[in-house]
Short mmCIF file of C-alpha atoms in Angstrom, two decimals:
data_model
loop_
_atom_site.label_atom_id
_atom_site.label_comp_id
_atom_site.label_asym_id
_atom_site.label_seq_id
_atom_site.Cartn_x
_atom_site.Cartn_y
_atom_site.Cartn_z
CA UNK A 1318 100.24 133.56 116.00
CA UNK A 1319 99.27 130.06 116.24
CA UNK A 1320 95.71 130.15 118.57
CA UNK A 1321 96.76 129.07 122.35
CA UNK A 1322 94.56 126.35 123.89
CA UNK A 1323 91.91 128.68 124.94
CA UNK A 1324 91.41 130.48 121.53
CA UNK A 1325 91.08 127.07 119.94
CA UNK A 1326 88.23 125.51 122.43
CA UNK A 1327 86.39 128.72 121.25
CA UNK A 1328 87.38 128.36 117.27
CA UNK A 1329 86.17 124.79 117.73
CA UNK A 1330 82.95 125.64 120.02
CA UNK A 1331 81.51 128.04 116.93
CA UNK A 1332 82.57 125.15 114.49
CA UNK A 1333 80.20 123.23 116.60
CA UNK A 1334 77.20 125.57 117.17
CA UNK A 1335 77.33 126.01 113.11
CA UNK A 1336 77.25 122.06 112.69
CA UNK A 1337 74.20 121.75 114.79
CA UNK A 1338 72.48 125.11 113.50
CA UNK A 1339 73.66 124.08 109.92
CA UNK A 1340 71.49 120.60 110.83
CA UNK A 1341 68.61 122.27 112.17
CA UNK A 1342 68.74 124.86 109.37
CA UNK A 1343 68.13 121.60 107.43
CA UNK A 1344 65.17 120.59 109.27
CA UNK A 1345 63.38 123.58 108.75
CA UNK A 1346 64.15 123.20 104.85
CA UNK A 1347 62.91 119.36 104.68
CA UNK A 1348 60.09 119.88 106.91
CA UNK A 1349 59.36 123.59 108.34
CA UNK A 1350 58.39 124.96 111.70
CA UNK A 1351 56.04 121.02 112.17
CA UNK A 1352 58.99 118.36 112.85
CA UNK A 1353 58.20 115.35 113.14
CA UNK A 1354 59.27 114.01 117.08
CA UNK A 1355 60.29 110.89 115.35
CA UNK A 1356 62.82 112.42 112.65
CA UNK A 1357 64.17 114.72 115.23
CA UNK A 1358 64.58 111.97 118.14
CA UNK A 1359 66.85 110.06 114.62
CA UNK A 1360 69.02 113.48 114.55
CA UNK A 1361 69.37 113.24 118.66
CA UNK A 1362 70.38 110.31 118.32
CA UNK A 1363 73.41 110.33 116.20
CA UNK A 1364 74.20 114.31 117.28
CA UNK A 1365 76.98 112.81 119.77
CA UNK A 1366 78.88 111.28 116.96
CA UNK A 1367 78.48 114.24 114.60
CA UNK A 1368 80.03 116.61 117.33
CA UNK A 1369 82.57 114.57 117.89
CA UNK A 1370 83.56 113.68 114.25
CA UNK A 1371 83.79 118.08 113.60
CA UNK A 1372 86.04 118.56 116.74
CA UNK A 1373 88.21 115.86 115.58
CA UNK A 1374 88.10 115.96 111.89
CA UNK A 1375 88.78 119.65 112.11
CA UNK A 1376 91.88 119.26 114.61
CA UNK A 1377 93.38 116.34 112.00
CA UNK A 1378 92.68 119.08 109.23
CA UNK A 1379 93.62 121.88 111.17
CA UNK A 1380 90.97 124.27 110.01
CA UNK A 1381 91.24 126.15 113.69
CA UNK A 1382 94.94 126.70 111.86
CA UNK A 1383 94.05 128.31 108.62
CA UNK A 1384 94.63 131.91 109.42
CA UNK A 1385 97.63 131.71 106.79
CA UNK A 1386 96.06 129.57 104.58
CA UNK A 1387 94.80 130.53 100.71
CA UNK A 1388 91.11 129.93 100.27
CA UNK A 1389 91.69 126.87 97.99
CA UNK A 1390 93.13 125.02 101.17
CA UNK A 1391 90.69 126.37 103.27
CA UNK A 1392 88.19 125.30 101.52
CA UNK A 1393 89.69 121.49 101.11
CA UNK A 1394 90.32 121.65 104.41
CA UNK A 1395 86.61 122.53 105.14
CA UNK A 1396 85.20 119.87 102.27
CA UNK A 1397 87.48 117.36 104.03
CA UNK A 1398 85.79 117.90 107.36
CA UNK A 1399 82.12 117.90 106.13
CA UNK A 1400 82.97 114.88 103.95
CA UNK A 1401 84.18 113.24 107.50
CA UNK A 1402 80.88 114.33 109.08
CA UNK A 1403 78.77 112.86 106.04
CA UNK A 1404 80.25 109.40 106.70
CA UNK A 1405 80.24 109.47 110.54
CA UNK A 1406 76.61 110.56 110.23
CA UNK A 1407 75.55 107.57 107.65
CA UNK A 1408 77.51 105.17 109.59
CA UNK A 1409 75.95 106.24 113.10
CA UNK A 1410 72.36 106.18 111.64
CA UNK A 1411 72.76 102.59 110.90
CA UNK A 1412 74.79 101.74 113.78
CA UNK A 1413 72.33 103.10 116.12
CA UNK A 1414 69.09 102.36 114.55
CA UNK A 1415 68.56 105.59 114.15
CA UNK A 1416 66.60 105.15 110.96
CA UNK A 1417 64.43 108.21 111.07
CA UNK A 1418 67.06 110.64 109.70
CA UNK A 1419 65.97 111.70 106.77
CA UNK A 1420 68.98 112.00 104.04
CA UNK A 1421 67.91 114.84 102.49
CA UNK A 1422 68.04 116.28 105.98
CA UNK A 1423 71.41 114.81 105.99
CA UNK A 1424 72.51 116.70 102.57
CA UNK A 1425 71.05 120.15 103.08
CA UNK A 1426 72.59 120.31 106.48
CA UNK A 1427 76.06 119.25 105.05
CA UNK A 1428 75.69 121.84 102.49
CA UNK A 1429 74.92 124.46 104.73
CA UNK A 1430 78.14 123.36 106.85
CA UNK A 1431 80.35 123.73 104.83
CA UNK A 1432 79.27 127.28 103.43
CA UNK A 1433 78.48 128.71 106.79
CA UNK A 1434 81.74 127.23 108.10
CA UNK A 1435 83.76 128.75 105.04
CA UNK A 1436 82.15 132.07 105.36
CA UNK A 1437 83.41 131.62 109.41
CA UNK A 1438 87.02 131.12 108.49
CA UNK A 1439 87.40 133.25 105.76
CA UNK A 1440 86.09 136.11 108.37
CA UNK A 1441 88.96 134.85 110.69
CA UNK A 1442 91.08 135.41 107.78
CA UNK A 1443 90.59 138.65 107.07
CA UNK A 1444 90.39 139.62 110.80
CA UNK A 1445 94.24 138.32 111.41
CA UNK A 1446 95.73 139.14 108.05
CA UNK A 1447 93.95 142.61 108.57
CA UNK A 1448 95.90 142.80 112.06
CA UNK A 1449 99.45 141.33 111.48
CA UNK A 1450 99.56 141.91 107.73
CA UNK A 1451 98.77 145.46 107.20
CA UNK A 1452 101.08 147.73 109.68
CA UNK A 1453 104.59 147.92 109.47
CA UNK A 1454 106.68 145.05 108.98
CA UNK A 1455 110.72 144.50 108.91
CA UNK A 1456 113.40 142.18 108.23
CA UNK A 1457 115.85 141.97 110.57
CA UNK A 1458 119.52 140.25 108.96
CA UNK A 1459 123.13 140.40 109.15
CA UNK A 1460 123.21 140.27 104.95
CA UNK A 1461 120.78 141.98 102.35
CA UNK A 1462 121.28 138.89 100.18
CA UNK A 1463 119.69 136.82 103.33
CA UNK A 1464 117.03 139.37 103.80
CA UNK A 1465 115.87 139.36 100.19
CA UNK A 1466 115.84 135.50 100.07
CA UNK A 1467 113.70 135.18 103.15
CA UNK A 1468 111.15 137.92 101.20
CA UNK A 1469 110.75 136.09 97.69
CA UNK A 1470 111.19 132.77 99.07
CA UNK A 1471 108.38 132.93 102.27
CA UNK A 1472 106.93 136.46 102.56
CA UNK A 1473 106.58 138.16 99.01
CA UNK A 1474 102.66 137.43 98.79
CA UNK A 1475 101.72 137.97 102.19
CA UNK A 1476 103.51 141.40 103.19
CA UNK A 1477 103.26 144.15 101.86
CA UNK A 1478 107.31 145.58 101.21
CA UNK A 1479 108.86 145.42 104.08
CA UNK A 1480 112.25 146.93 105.66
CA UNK A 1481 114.85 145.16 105.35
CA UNK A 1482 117.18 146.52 108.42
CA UNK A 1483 120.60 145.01 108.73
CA UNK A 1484 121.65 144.43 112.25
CA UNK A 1485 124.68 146.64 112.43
CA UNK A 1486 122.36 149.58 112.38
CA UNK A 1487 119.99 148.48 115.30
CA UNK A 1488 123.51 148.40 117.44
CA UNK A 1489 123.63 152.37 115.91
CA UNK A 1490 120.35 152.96 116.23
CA UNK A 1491 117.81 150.16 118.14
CA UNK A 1492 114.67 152.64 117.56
CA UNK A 1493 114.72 151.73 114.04
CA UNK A 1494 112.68 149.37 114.13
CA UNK A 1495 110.01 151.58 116.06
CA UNK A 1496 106.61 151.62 114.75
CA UNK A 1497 106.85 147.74 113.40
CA UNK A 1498 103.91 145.40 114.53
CA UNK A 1499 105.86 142.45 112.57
CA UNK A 1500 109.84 141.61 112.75
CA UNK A 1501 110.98 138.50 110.52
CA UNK A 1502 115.13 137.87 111.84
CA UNK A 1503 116.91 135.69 109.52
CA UNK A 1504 119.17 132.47 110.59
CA UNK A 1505 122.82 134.04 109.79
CA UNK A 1506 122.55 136.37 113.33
CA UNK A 1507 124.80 135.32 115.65
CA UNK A 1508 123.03 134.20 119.28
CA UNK A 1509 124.47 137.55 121.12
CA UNK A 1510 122.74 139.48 118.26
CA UNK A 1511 119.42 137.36 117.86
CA UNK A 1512 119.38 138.40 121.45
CA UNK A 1513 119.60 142.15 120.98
CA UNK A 1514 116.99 142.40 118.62
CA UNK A 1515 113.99 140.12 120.17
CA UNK A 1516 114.69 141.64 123.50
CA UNK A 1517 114.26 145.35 122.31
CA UNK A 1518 111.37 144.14 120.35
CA UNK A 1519 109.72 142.19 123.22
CA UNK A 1520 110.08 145.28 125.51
CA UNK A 1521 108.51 147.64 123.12
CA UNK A 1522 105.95 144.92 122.47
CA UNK A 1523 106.66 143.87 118.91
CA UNK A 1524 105.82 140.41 117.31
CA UNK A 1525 108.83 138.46 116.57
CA UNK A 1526 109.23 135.34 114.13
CA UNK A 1527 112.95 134.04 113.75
CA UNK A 1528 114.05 131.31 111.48
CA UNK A 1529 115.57 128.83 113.57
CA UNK A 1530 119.30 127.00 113.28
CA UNK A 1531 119.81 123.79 114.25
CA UNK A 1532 120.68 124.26 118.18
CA UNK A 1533 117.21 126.56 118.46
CA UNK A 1534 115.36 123.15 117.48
CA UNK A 1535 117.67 120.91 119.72
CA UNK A 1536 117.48 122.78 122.74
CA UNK A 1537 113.49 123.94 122.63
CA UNK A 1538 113.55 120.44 123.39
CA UNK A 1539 115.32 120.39 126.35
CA UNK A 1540 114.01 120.10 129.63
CA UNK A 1541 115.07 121.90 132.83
CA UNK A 1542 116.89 120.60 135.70
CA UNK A 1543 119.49 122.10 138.62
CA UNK A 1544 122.79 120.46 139.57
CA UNK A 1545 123.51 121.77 143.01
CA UNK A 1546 122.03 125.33 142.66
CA UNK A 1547 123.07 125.91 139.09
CA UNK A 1548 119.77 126.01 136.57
CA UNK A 1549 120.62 123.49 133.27
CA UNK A 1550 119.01 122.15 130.39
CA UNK A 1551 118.69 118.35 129.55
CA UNK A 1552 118.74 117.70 125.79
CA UNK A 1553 116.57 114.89 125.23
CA UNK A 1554 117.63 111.62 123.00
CA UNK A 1555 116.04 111.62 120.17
CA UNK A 1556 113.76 109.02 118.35
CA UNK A 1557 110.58 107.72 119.30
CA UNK A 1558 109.40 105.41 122.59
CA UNK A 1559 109.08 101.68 122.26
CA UNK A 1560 105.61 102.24 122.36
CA UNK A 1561 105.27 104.75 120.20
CA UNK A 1562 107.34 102.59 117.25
CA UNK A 1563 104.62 99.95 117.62
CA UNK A 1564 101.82 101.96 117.20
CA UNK A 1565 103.54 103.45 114.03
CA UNK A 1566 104.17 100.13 112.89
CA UNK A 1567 100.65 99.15 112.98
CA UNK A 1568 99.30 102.12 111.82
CA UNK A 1569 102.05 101.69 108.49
CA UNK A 1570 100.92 98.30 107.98
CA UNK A 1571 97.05 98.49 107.71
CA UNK A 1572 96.93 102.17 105.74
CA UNK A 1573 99.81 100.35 103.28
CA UNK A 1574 97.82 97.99 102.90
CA UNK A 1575 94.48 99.49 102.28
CA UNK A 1576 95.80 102.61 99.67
CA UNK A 1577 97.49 99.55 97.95
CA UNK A 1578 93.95 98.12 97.19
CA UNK A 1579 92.36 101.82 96.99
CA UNK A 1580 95.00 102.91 94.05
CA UNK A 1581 95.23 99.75 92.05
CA UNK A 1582 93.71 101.15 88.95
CA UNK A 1583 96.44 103.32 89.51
CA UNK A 1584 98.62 100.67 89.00
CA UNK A 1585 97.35 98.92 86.17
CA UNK A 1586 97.34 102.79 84.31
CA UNK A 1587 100.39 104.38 85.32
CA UNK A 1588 103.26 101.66 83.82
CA UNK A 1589 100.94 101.89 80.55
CA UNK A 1590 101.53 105.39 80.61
CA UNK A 1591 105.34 105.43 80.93
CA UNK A 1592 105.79 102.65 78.31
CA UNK A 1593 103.93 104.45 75.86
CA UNK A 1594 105.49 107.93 76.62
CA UNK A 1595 109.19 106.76 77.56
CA UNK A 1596 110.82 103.25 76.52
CA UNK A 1597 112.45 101.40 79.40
CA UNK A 1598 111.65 100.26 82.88
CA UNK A 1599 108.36 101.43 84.81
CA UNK A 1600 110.16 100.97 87.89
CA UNK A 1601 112.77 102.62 89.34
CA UNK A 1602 114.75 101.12 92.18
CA UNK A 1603 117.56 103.56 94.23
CA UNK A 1604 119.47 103.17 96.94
CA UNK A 1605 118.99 105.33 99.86
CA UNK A 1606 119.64 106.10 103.46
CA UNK A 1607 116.85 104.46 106.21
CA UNK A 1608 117.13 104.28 110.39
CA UNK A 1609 120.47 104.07 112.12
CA UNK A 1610 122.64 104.51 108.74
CA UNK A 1611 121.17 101.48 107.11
CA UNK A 1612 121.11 101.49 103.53
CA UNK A 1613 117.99 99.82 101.53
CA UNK A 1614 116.59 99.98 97.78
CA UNK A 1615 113.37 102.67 97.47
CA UNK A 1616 111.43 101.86 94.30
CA UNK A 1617 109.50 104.72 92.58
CA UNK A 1618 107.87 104.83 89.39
CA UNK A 1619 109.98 105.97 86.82
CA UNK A 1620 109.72 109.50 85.71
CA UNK A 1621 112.84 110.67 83.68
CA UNK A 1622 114.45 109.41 80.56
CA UNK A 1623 116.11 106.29 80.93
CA UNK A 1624 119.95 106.76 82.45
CA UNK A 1625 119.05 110.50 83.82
CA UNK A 1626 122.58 110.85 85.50
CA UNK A 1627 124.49 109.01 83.05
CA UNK A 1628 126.11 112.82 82.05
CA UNK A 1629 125.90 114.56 84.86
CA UNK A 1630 126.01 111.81 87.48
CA UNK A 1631 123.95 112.20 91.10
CA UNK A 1632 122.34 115.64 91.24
CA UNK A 1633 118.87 117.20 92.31
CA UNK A 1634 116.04 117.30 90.35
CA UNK A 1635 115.22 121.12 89.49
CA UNK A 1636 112.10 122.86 87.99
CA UNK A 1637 111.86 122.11 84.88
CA UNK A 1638 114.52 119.67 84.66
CA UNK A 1639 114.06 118.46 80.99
CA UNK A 1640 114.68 114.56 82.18
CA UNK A 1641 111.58 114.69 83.70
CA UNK A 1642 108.90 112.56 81.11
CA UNK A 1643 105.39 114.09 80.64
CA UNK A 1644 103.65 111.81 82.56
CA UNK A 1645 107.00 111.86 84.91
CA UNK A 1646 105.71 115.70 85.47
CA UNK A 1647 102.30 114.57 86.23
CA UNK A 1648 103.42 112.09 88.69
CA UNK A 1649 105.65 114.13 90.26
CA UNK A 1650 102.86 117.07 90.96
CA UNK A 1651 100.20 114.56 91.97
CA UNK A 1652 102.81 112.41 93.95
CA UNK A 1653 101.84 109.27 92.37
CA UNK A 1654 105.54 108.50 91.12
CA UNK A 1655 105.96 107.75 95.55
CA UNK A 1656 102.86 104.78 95.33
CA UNK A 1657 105.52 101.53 95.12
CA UNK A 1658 107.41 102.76 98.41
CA UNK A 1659 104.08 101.19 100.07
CA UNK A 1660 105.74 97.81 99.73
CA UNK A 1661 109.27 99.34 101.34
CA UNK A 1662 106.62 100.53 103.86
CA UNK A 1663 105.08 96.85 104.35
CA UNK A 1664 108.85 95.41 104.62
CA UNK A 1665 109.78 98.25 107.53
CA UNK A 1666 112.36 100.15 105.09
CA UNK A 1667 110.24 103.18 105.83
CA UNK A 1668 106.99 104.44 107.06
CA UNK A 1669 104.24 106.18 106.18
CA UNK A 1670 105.09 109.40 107.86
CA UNK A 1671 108.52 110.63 108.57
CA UNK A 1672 111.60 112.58 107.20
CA UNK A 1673 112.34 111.26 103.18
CA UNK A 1674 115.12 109.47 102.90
CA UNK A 1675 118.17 110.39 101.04
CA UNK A 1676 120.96 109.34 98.63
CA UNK A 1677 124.16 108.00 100.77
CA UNK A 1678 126.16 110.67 98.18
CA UNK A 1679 124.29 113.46 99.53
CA UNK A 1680 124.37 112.35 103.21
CA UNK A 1681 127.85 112.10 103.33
CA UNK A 1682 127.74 115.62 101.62
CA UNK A 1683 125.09 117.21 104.16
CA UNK A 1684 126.29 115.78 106.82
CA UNK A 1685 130.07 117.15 106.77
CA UNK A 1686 128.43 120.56 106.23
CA UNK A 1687 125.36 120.13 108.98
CA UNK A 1688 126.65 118.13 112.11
CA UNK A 1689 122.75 117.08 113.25
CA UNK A 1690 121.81 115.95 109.63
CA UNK A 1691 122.23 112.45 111.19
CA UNK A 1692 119.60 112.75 113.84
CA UNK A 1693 117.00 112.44 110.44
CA UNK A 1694 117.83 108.44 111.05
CA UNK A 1695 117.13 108.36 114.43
CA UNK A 1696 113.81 107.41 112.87
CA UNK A 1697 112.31 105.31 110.16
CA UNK A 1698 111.96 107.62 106.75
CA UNK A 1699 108.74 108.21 105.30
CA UNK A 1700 106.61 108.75 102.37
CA UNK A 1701 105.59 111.63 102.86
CA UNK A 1702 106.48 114.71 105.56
CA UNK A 1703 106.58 118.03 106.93
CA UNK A 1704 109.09 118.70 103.75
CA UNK A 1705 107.16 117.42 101.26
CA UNK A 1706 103.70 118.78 102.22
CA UNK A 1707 105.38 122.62 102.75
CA UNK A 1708 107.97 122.44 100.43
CA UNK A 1709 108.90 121.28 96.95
CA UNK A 1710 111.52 119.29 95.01
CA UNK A 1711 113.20 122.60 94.68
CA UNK A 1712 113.13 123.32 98.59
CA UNK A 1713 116.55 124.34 100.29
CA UNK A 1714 118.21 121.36 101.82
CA UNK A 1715 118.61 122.91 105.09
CA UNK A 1716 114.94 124.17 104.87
CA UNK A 1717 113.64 120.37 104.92
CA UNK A 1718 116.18 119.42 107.58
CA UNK A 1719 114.84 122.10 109.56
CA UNK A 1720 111.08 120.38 108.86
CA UNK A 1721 112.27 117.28 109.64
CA UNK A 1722 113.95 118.48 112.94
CA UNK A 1723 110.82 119.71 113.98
CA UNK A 1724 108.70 116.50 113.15
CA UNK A 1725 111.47 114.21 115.21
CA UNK A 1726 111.50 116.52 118.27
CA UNK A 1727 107.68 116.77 118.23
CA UNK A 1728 106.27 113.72 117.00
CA UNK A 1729 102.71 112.57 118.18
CA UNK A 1730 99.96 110.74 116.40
CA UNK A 1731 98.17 113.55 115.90
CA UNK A 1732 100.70 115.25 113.73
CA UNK A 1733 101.17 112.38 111.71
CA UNK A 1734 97.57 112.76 111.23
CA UNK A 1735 97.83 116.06 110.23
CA UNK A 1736 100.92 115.70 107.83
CA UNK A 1737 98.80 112.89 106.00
CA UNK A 1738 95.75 115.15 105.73
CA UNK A 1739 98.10 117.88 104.27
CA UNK A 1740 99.60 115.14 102.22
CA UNK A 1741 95.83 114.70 101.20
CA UNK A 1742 95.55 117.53 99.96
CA UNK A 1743 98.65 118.64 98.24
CA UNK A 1744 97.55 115.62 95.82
CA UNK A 1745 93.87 117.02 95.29
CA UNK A 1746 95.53 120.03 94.67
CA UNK A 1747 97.41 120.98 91.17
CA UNK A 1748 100.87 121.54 91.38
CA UNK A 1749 100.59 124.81 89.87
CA UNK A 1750 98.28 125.85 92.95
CA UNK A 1751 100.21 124.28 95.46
CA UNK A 1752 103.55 126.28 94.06
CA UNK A 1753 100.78 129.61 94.52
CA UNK A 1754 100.35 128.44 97.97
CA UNK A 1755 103.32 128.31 98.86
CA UNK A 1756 104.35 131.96 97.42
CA UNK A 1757 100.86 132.88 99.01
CA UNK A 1758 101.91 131.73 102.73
CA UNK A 1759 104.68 132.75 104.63
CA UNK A 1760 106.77 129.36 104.96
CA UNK A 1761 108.49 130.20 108.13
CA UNK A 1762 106.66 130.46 111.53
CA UNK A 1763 106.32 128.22 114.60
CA UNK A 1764 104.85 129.95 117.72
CA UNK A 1765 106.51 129.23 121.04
CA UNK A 1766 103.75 127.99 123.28
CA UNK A 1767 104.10 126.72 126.72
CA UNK A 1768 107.80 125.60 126.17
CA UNK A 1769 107.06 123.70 123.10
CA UNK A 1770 106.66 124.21 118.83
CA UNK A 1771 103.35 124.32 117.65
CA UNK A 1772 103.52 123.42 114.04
CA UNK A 1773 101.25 124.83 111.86
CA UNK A 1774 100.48 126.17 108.29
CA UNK A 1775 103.77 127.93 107.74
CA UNK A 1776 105.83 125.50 109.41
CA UNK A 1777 109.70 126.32 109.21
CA UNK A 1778 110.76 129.22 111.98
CA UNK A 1779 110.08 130.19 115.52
CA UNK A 1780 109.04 132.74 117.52
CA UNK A 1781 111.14 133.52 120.21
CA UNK A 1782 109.57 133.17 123.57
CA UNK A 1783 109.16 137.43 124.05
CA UNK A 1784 108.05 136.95 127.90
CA UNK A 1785 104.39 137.22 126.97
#
């Protein structure tokens, strides 16, 4: 369900025959059918630049991605783009002397982007949710309890009701599950009957999305080899290259450093707000689990009452936990209460992207319970990640360490890009729209392309590879 290579180069090639229609469009506004050769040789000039900031802007944003997405984050996703284009365009009409550009040329056409592109995506929209989201769906699980958790937790906004089947009767009677187009299986199947039910469904040419366990995640990872004339799988190790840690590190360093100087009204604010609202400390400082084990300070600002745990010692913070402040709420949705981690960021505690780190209490806890919860440290935690931009402080345990699984077996550049843009705009967005997302979207897909995870808008199952 996530586009394949070809379906994107034609997603992106419209994107780019609206951004150059939506600039000649503009033309025609400023000056008519006469344009002037010397305003239209500016435009030439910088077009290169303008291409190439859509294409890339919209793969960081993912808007050839959104065809789960509500229109709110569509339409950030699509502001965020033109925004991008705006800038590269200013910049490159300076840059190459390309001063006969007219800016209101500049505006109309960015205004006509981004509704022509919106109209474009929402149209994709409909077209897919029309296709997948309309026919017959089921859920395929061993328990109804499972089933109905996987419904009001991912699907309850995007499906229609669908089936719940349990798995005993497919072994009665496999043709029950004739006449789907859509088949969700839940994680407590067994292998031998995952097996059962996404071959009968690949052979009778059914759409399959599974949420993953732990060994799905390790071994998609895996790469073939033979010893003698027996076919194996190689898990990898885990982690990033040399090379890759280095570019991270750099990359931490100078955005640290920058979004310290971009949010320091933020600082001067915020610690007025919590001493007026909450006596005590503005800071608070908590000791939590980093790379390889080691244990280091994180420093937040504070936003619950002054000894939270003192009664009921080290537990998660809920919805509506009453020892969250006011403005402890209003951090919390807009992320803000996260900004002082920059300097464990500029020390090498953490980074900007990666899996959050945790409490030693609860490590030891998740770990006796979860035997790969330790591979999270094979890397440096971060601010902000796959769990935080696609769940909430409420999430499932397991359901982040199955986000950050898939962000240490399929880390690039690109996605950390694309977590921070996401991270981008879960802060533009309220809270109370974000939790509407996420009812909105099914939580749990990842398509099976090529032998690898695609992550995309759903982010937190797989679809098992049905020999398509």
């Amino acid at each position: 369900m996530v586009p394949g290579f070809w379906k994107i180069a034609a997603i992106l090639s419209f994107d780019l025959a609206i951004t150059y229609g939506s600039f000649l469009l503009g033309f025609f506004v400023k000056f008519g059918s006469d344009i002037p050769a010397r305003n239209w040789g500016a435009f030439q000039t910088i077009l290169i630049p303008i291409l190439a900031s859509t294409v890339i802007a919209s793969l960081v944003f993912s808007t050839h991605k959104n065809l789960h997405r509500s229109v709110v984050d569509i339409g950030v996703a699509i502001g965020m783009v033109v925004l991008v284009n705006g800038l590269v365009a200013g910049a490159a009409t300076y840059a190459l002397g390309a001063r006969g550009f007219p800016r209101s040329v500049l505006i109309y056409g960015l205004i006509i982007q981004l509704v022509a592109i919106f109209l474009w995506k929402t149209f994709l929209v409909h077209r897919y949710r029309k296709r997948y989201f309309t026919g017959r769906s089921a859920i395929v699980s061993a328990s109804q309890t499972e089933a109905e958790r996987l419904f009001q937790r991912g699907l309850s906004h995007v499906l229609h009701t669908p089936s719940i089947v349990l798995v005993d009767e497919i072994k009665q009677n496999p043709d029950v599950l004739a006449g789907c187009n859509l088949v969700f299986v839940t994680s407590d199947l067994s292998s031998q009957q995952r097996r059962v039910v996404t071959e009968w469904c690949a052979t009778n040419g059914i759409d399959v999305l599974v949420v993953p366990d732990m060994a799905d995640l390790l071994v998609r990872q895996a790469f073939f080899t033979r010893v003698g004339d027996i076919p194996m799988v190689q898990l990898k190790r885990y982690g990033l290259s040399y090379e890759a840690q280095i570019v991270k590190r750099v990359i931490d360093l100078v955005t640290s450093a920058v979004l310290a100087l971009v949010f320091l009204p933020v600082w001067i604010l915020v610690p007025f707000l919590i001493k007026v609202f909450s006596p005590g400390p503005v800071f608070y400082s908590q000791q939590r689990v980093g790379k390889d084990g080691a244990v280091f300070n994180v420093h937040k600002f504070r936003t619950m009452v002054v000894d939270a745990e003192k009664v009921t010692g080290p537990v998660f913070a809920g919805e509506n936990d009453p020892r969250i402040t006011p403005v402890g709420r209003w951090l919390r949705a807009s992320r803000l209460d996260e900004l002082p981690q920059l300097w464990n960021i500029l020390k090498g505690e953490m980074s900007l992207i990666g899996p959050r780190p945790e409490r030693p209490v609860f490590v030891e806890q998740f770990a006796k319970e979860n035997l790969t919860y330790r591979l999270r440290h094979t890397v440096k935690p971060g601010l902000t990640g796959l769990a935080q931009v696609f769940g909430s402080y409420d999430t499932d345990p397991i359901d982040k360490l199955r986000y950050d699984m898939m962000y240490i077996t399929h880390y690039s550049l690109l996605m950390d890009l694309q977590i921070l843009s996401w991270t981008v705009q879960a802060v533009l967005i309220p809270q109370s729209w974000a939790e509407k997302q996420a009812r909105r979207i099914a939580r749990y897909e990842l398509r099976f392309i090529t032998g690898r995870y695609a992550v995309n808008e759903m982010a937190a199952t797989s679809e098992i590879d049905s020999g398509r």
